[in-house]
Amino acid sequence: MKLVSWNVNGLRATLGKGLAEKMDALAPDVLCLQEIKAKPEQVADLWLASWPHAVWNPAQRPGYSGVLILSRVAPLSVSTGIGMAEHDTEGRVATMEFEDFYLVNCYTPNSQNELARLPYRQEWDAAFRAYVSGLAEKKPVVFCGDLNVAHQEIDLARPDANHFSAGFSDEEREGFTQLLGAGFIDTFRHLHPDTKDAYSWWSFRGGARARNVGWRIDYFCVSEALMPRVQEAVIHPDVTGSDHCPVSVVIA
């Protein structure tokens, strides 16, 4: 099964930039999108409608956040949120259950400038860890999405300049360490431990993408028991249309 994840930074805008053709070229069985910034009734699109299974979780706030899972494979069940009202208004999580695993699509909150939202981010990290850990007690878990953290110095172009920046603070990195410590593996880094200059997000400023001054903040992580079945984990920087690029895994 091929799984693809992409923060599209606006579903309607990215559809206008060839999302359908680009995703058809990648040929996922399941596609996880983040930051869709739309409700389903706002998007009349034949390509989206061609997917037989979908779970939308838009934010209550218009034009903000939101996640969507599209699947060619019939899920056993679907759900939205993590079951905690204080965290479930911003459209950040959707889950599909398949025979062998749960798939969780996540758009993690950004800590914002000067880490203004870091306290909430730390609450979120703990709550999300509890959510996926709870699922993992039933069957293995795959979670993916824009997790808004570069875990190690190898995961961003300029670590020395960003130790107090959102996405690379000590607290956020420790939160991700704890998430992996709960029994999950970062598939890309596991398969490519020494690969440098592999990024999934670039600022729109200063020609960052052309110069590959980026961050790896988009992930596929899996329960340890699933890792032997992960055949590949790939970043697709050639796919444009957002400030992020897609990432993918193939699970046997």
PDB file of C-alpha atoms in Angstrom, residues 24-228:
ATOM      1  CA  ASP A  24      -2.020  10.794  -9.985  1.00  0.00           C
ATOM      2  CA  ALA A  25       1.652  10.659 -10.962  1.00  0.00           C
ATOM      3  CA  LEU A  26       2.571   9.520  -7.447  1.00  0.00           C
ATOM      4  CA  ALA A  27      -0.340   7.033  -7.514  1.00  0.00           C
ATOM      5  CA  PRO A  28      -1.116   6.705  -3.802  1.00  0.00           C
ATOM      6  CA  ASP A  29      -3.617   4.217  -2.468  1.00  0.00           C
ATOM      7  CA  VAL A  30      -4.245   6.658   0.385  1.00  0.00           C
ATOM      8  CA  LEU A  31      -3.621  10.414   0.340  1.00  0.00           C
ATOM      9  CA  CYS A  32      -3.397  12.502   3.513  1.00  0.00           C
ATOM     10  CA  LEU A  33      -3.662  16.284   3.125  1.00  0.00           C
ATOM     11  CA  GLN A  34      -3.089  18.947   5.755  1.00  0.00           C
ATOM     12  CA  GLU A  35      -3.903  22.658   5.995  1.00  0.00           C
ATOM     13  CA  ILE A  36      -6.765  22.279   3.536  1.00  0.00           C
ATOM     14  CA  LYS A  37      -8.383  25.554   4.711  1.00  0.00           C
ATOM     15  CA  ALA A  38     -11.781  24.494   3.390  1.00  0.00           C
ATOM     16  CA  LYS A  39     -14.962  22.640   4.183  1.00  0.00           C
ATOM     17  CA  PRO A  40     -16.166  19.908   1.790  1.00  0.00           C
ATOM     18  CA  GLU A  41     -19.121  21.981   0.610  1.00  0.00           C
ATOM     19  CA  GLN A  42     -16.660  24.660  -0.544  1.00  0.00           C
ATOM     20  CA  VAL A  43     -14.796  22.321  -2.894  1.00  0.00           C
ATOM     21  CA  ALA A  44     -16.713  21.059  -5.923  1.00  0.00           C
ATOM     22  CA  ASP A  45     -14.045  19.016  -7.663  1.00  0.00           C
ATOM     23  CA  LEU A  46     -14.490  15.916  -9.795  1.00  0.00           C
ATOM     24  CA  TRP A  47     -11.059  14.519  -8.982  1.00  0.00           C
ATOM     25  CA  LEU A  48     -11.722  14.692  -5.243  1.00  0.00           C
ATOM     26  CA  ALA A  49     -15.127  13.126  -5.807  1.00  0.00           C
ATOM     27  CA  SER A  50     -13.486  10.247  -7.687  1.00  0.00           C
ATOM     28  CA  TRP A  51     -11.966   8.921  -4.466  1.00  0.00           C
ATOM     29  CA  PRO A  52     -14.402   6.340  -3.053  1.00  0.00           C
ATOM     30  CA  HIS A  53     -13.563   6.953   0.609  1.00  0.00           C
ATOM     31  CA  ALA A  54     -12.902  10.267   2.335  1.00  0.00           C
ATOM     32  CA  VAL A  55     -12.825  11.691   5.830  1.00  0.00           C
ATOM     33  CA  TRP A  56     -12.778  15.470   6.223  1.00  0.00           C
ATOM     34  CA  ASN A  57     -11.950  17.336   9.398  1.00  0.00           C
ATOM     35  CA  PRO A  58     -12.085  21.076   8.679  1.00  0.00           C
ATOM     36  CA  ALA A  59     -11.433  23.622  11.389  1.00  0.00           C
ATOM     37  CA  GLN A  60     -14.339  25.510  12.934  1.00  0.00           C
ATOM     38  CA  ARG A  61     -12.548  28.742  12.017  1.00  0.00           C
ATOM     39  CA  PRO A  62     -13.060  29.484   8.297  1.00  0.00           C
ATOM     40  CA  GLY A  63     -10.019  29.301   6.035  1.00  0.00           C
ATOM     41  CA  TYR A  64      -7.792  27.752   8.690  1.00  0.00           C
ATOM     42  CA  SER A  65      -6.052  24.435   9.255  1.00  0.00           C
ATOM     43  CA  GLY A  66      -8.045  21.272   8.459  1.00  0.00           C
ATOM     44  CA  VAL A  67      -7.110  17.756   7.319  1.00  0.00           C
ATOM     45  CA  LEU A  68      -8.470  15.307   4.757  1.00  0.00           C
ATOM     46  CA  ILE A  69      -7.836  11.624   4.032  1.00  0.00           C
ATOM     47  CA  LEU A  70      -8.702  10.178   0.607  1.00  0.00           C
ATOM     48  CA  SER A  71      -8.526   6.419   0.102  1.00  0.00           C
ATOM     49  CA  ARG A  72      -8.945   3.895  -2.689  1.00  0.00           C
ATOM     50  CA  VAL A  73      -8.985   1.163  -0.017  1.00  0.00           C
ATOM     51  CA  ALA A  74     -12.132   0.765   2.040  1.00  0.00           C
ATOM     52  CA  PRO A  75     -11.466   1.570   5.710  1.00  0.00           C
ATOM     53  CA  LEU A  76     -12.976  -0.456   8.517  1.00  0.00           C
ATOM     54  CA  SER A  77     -13.804   2.763  10.384  1.00  0.00           C
ATOM     55  CA  VAL A  78     -13.085   6.492  10.348  1.00  0.00           C
ATOM     56  CA  SER A  79     -12.943   9.184  13.005  1.00  0.00           C
ATOM     57  CA  THR A  80     -11.934  12.802  13.481  1.00  0.00           C
ATOM     58  CA  GLY A  81     -10.090  14.506  16.303  1.00  0.00           C
ATOM     59  CA  ILE A  82      -8.427  12.885  19.291  1.00  0.00           C
ATOM     60  CA  GLY A  83     -11.444  12.794  21.580  1.00  0.00           C
ATOM     61  CA  MET A  84     -10.528  15.888  23.617  1.00  0.00           C
ATOM     62  CA  ALA A  85     -12.769  18.905  23.121  1.00  0.00           C
ATOM     63  CA  GLU A  86     -10.036  21.396  23.961  1.00  0.00           C
ATOM     64  CA  HIS A  87      -7.980  20.105  21.025  1.00  0.00           C
ATOM     65  CA  ASP A  88     -10.618  19.214  18.470  1.00  0.00           C
ATOM     66  CA  THR A  89     -11.874  22.550  17.123  1.00  0.00           C
ATOM     67  CA  GLU A  90      -8.943  23.268  14.786  1.00  0.00           C
ATOM     68  CA  GLY A  91      -9.337  20.308  12.422  1.00  0.00           C
ATOM     69  CA  ARG A  92      -5.981  18.714  13.146  1.00  0.00           C
ATOM     70  CA  VAL A  93      -6.503  14.942  13.112  1.00  0.00           C
ATOM     71  CA  ALA A  94      -8.363  12.378  11.024  1.00  0.00           C
ATOM     72  CA  THR A  95      -8.048   8.610  11.361  1.00  0.00           C
ATOM     73  CA  MET A  96      -8.818   5.659   9.121  1.00  0.00           C
ATOM     74  CA  GLU A  97      -8.698   2.111  10.429  1.00  0.00           C
ATOM     75  CA  PHE A  98      -7.537  -0.565   8.008  1.00  0.00           C
ATOM     76  CA  GLU A  99      -7.197  -4.290   8.557  1.00  0.00           C
ATOM     77  CA  ASP A 100      -3.541  -4.175   9.594  1.00  0.00           C
ATOM     78  CA  PHE A 101      -3.121  -0.689  11.068  1.00  0.00           C
ATOM     79  CA  TYR A 102      -4.611   2.659  11.982  1.00  0.00           C
ATOM     80  CA  LEU A 103      -3.647   5.597   9.767  1.00  0.00           C
ATOM     81  CA  VAL A 104      -3.616   8.972  11.528  1.00  0.00           C
ATOM     82  CA  ASN A 105      -3.317  12.193   9.506  1.00  0.00           C
ATOM     83  CA  CYS A 106      -2.072  15.058  11.682  1.00  0.00           C
ATOM     84  CA  TYR A 107      -1.447  18.782  11.330  1.00  0.00           C
ATOM     85  CA  THR A 108       0.419  19.728  14.509  1.00  0.00           C
ATOM     86  CA  PRO A 109      -0.057  23.269  15.894  1.00  0.00           C
ATOM     87  CA  ASN A 110       2.717  25.749  15.143  1.00  0.00           C
ATOM     88  CA  SER A 111       4.338  27.375  18.174  1.00  0.00           C
ATOM     89  CA  GLN A 112       4.300  30.726  16.320  1.00  0.00           C
ATOM     90  CA  ASN A 113       6.643  33.687  16.462  1.00  0.00           C
ATOM     91  CA  GLU A 114       8.630  34.030  19.671  1.00  0.00           C
ATOM     92  CA  LEU A 115       7.155  30.652  20.698  1.00  0.00           C
ATOM     93  CA  ALA A 116       3.961  32.419  21.735  1.00  0.00           C
ATOM     94  CA  ARG A 117       1.939  29.209  21.486  1.00  0.00           C
ATOM     95  CA  LEU A 118       4.579  26.853  22.902  1.00  0.00           C
ATOM     96  CA  PRO A 119       2.650  26.070  26.132  1.00  0.00           C
ATOM     97  CA  TYR A 120      -0.352  24.954  24.100  1.00  0.00           C
ATOM     98  CA  ARG A 121       1.908  23.069  21.718  1.00  0.00           C
ATOM     99  CA  GLN A 122       3.343  21.091  24.625  1.00  0.00           C
ATOM    100  CA  GLU A 123      -0.169  20.214  25.790  1.00  0.00           C
ATOM    101  CA  TRP A 124      -1.000  19.112  22.263  1.00  0.00           C
ATOM    102  CA  ASP A 125       2.120  16.966  21.977  1.00  0.00           C
ATOM    103  CA  ALA A 126       1.226  15.091  25.160  1.00  0.00           C
ATOM    104  CA  ALA A 127      -2.396  14.629  24.083  1.00  0.00           C
ATOM    105  CA  PHE A 128      -1.474  13.408  20.601  1.00  0.00           C
ATOM    106  CA  ARG A 129       1.082  10.997  22.045  1.00  0.00           C
ATOM    107  CA  ALA A 130      -1.603   9.572  24.319  1.00  0.00           C
ATOM    108  CA  TYR A 131      -3.996   9.264  21.374  1.00  0.00           C
ATOM    109  CA  VAL A 132      -1.694   7.301  19.073  1.00  0.00           C
ATOM    110  CA  SER A 133      -0.388   5.228  21.986  1.00  0.00           C
ATOM    111  CA  GLY A 134      -3.953   4.264  22.818  1.00  0.00           C
ATOM    112  CA  LEU A 135      -4.609   3.180  19.241  1.00  0.00           C
ATOM    113  CA  ALA A 136      -1.376   1.199  19.241  1.00  0.00           C
ATOM    114  CA  GLU A 137      -2.688  -0.909  22.095  1.00  0.00           C
ATOM    115  CA  LYS A 138      -5.256  -2.293  19.621  1.00  0.00           C
ATOM    116  CA  LYS A 139      -3.204  -2.618  16.425  1.00  0.00           C
ATOM    117  CA  PRO A 140      -0.144  -0.961  14.839  1.00  0.00           C
ATOM    118  CA  VAL A 141      -0.317   2.721  13.909  1.00  0.00           C
ATOM    119  CA  VAL A 142       0.953   4.825  11.018  1.00  0.00           C
ATOM    120  CA  PHE A 143       0.815   8.555  11.643  1.00  0.00           C
ATOM    121  CA  CYS A 144       1.815  11.189   9.164  1.00  0.00           C
ATOM    122  CA  GLY A 145       1.568  14.835   8.320  1.00  0.00           C
ATOM    123  CA  ASP A 146       3.046  18.210   9.028  1.00  0.00           C
ATOM    124  CA  LEU A 147       4.285  17.651  12.569  1.00  0.00           C
ATOM    125  CA  ASN A 148       5.859  21.129  12.719  1.00  0.00           C
ATOM    126  CA  VAL A 149       9.174  20.013  14.200  1.00  0.00           C
ATOM    127  CA  ALA A 150      12.623  19.355  12.803  1.00  0.00           C
ATOM    128  CA  HIS A 151      13.824  16.663  15.162  1.00  0.00           C
ATOM    129  CA  GLN A 152      17.576  16.717  14.679  1.00  0.00           C
ATOM    130  CA  GLU A 153      20.123  19.216  13.379  1.00  0.00           C
ATOM    131  CA  ILE A 154      20.386  17.185  10.175  1.00  0.00           C
ATOM    132  CA  ASP A 155      16.701  17.966   9.563  1.00  0.00           C
ATOM    133  CA  LEU A 156      17.128  21.664   8.756  1.00  0.00           C
ATOM    134  CA  ALA A 157      19.588  23.709   6.787  1.00  0.00           C
ATOM    135  CA  ARG A 158      20.518  26.204   9.492  1.00  0.00           C
ATOM    136  CA  PRO A 159      20.208  24.623  12.931  1.00  0.00           C
ATOM    137  CA  ASP A 160      22.531  27.053  14.721  1.00  0.00           C
ATOM    138  CA  ALA A 161      20.315  30.014  13.816  1.00  0.00           C
ATOM    139  CA  ASN A 162      17.052  28.341  14.838  1.00  0.00           C
ATOM    140  CA  HIS A 163      17.433  26.871  18.327  1.00  0.00           C
ATOM    141  CA  PHE A 164      14.824  29.321  19.627  1.00  0.00           C
ATOM    142  CA  SER A 165      12.586  29.208  16.566  1.00  0.00           C
ATOM    143  CA  ALA A 166       9.176  27.572  16.301  1.00  0.00           C
ATOM    144  CA  GLY A 167       9.696  24.014  15.115  1.00  0.00           C
ATOM    145  CA  PHE A 168      13.228  23.656  16.490  1.00  0.00           C
ATOM    146  CA  SER A 169      12.931  24.635  20.123  1.00  0.00           C
ATOM    147  CA  ASP A 170      14.324  22.244  22.702  1.00  0.00           C
ATOM    148  CA  GLU A 171      10.803  21.655  24.013  1.00  0.00           C
ATOM    149  CA  GLU A 172       9.351  20.684  20.630  1.00  0.00           C
ATOM    150  CA  ARG A 173      12.276  18.445  19.773  1.00  0.00           C
ATOM    151  CA  GLU A 174      11.947  16.727  23.159  1.00  0.00           C
ATOM    152  CA  GLY A 175       8.230  16.281  22.515  1.00  0.00           C
ATOM    153  CA  PHE A 176       9.041  14.439  19.298  1.00  0.00           C
ATOM    154  CA  THR A 177      11.675  12.364  21.070  1.00  0.00           C
ATOM    155  CA  GLN A 178       9.034  11.332  23.588  1.00  0.00           C
ATOM    156  CA  LEU A 179       6.620  10.485  20.769  1.00  0.00           C
ATOM    157  CA  LEU A 180       9.160   8.168  19.164  1.00  0.00           C
ATOM    158  CA  GLY A 181       9.944   6.778  22.613  1.00  0.00           C
ATOM    159  CA  ALA A 182       6.335   5.664  22.907  1.00  0.00           C
ATOM    160  CA  GLY A 183       7.077   2.963  20.351  1.00  0.00           C
ATOM    161  CA  PHE A 184       7.219   4.682  16.958  1.00  0.00           C
ATOM    162  CA  ILE A 185       9.846   5.038  14.236  1.00  0.00           C
ATOM    163  CA  ASP A 186      10.562   7.969  11.911  1.00  0.00           C
ATOM    164  CA  THR A 187      10.586   5.988   8.674  1.00  0.00           C
ATOM    165  CA  PHE A 188      12.650   8.357   6.537  1.00  0.00           C
ATOM    166  CA  ARG A 189      15.409   8.840   9.088  1.00  0.00           C
ATOM    167  CA  HIS A 190      15.426   5.132   9.896  1.00  0.00           C
ATOM    168  CA  LEU A 191      15.999   4.211   6.257  1.00  0.00           C
ATOM    169  CA  HIS A 192      18.233   7.193   5.466  1.00  0.00           C
ATOM    170  CA  PRO A 193      20.138   7.888   8.696  1.00  0.00           C
ATOM    171  CA  ASP A 194      22.859  10.028   7.148  1.00  0.00           C
ATOM    172  CA  THR A 195      21.011  11.732   4.300  1.00  0.00           C
ATOM    173  CA  LYS A 196      21.513  15.510   4.431  1.00  0.00           C
ATOM    174  CA  ASP A 197      19.740  18.341   2.620  1.00  0.00           C
ATOM    175  CA  ALA A 198      16.485  16.361   2.573  1.00  0.00           C
ATOM    176  CA  TYR A 199      13.730  18.831   3.396  1.00  0.00           C
ATOM    177  CA  SER A 200       9.953  19.035   3.027  1.00  0.00           C
ATOM    178  CA  TRP A 201       9.269  22.721   3.782  1.00  0.00           C
ATOM    179  CA  TRP A 202      10.840  25.945   2.594  1.00  0.00           C
ATOM    180  CA  SER A 203       9.957  29.525   3.453  1.00  0.00           C
ATOM    181  CA  PHE A 204       8.446  31.559   0.639  1.00  0.00           C
ATOM    182  CA  ARG A 205      11.012  34.242   1.484  1.00  0.00           C
ATOM    183  CA  GLY A 206      14.410  34.811  -0.054  1.00  0.00           C
ATOM    184  CA  GLY A 207      14.303  32.058  -2.664  1.00  0.00           C
ATOM    185  CA  ALA A 208      14.684  29.443   0.077  1.00  0.00           C
ATOM    186  CA  ARG A 209      13.380  26.561  -2.007  1.00  0.00           C
ATOM    187  CA  ALA A 210      15.611  27.296  -4.983  1.00  0.00           C
ATOM    188  CA  ARG A 211      18.578  27.365  -2.606  1.00  0.00           C
ATOM    189  CA  ASN A 212      17.264  24.352  -0.638  1.00  0.00           C
ATOM    190  CA  VAL A 213      17.345  26.228   2.664  1.00  0.00           C
ATOM    191  CA  GLY A 214      14.650  24.072   4.181  1.00  0.00           C
ATOM    192  CA  TRP A 215      13.324  22.006   7.055  1.00  0.00           C
ATOM    193  CA  ARG A 216      12.156  18.389   7.280  1.00  0.00           C
ATOM    194  CA  ILE A 217       8.944  18.729   9.262  1.00  0.00           C
ATOM    195  CA  ASP A 218       6.662  16.317   7.364  1.00  0.00           C
ATOM    196  CA  TYR A 219       6.797  12.693   8.451  1.00  0.00           C
ATOM    197  CA  PHE A 220       5.573   9.156   8.235  1.00  0.00           C
ATOM    198  CA  CYS A 221       6.071   7.383  11.553  1.00  0.00           C
ATOM    199  CA  VAL A 222       5.064   3.789  12.241  1.00  0.00           C
ATOM    200  CA  SER A 223       4.742   1.420  15.166  1.00  0.00           C
ATOM    201  CA  GLU A 224       7.942  -0.528  15.642  1.00  0.00           C
ATOM    202  CA  ALA A 225       6.171  -3.740  14.626  1.00  0.00           C
ATOM    203  CA  LEU A 226       5.346  -2.268  11.210  1.00  0.00           C
ATOM    204  CA  MET A 227       8.828  -1.034  10.326  1.00  0.00           C
ATOM    205  CA  PRO A 228       9.963  -4.330   8.719  1.00  0.00           C
TER     206      PRO A 228
END
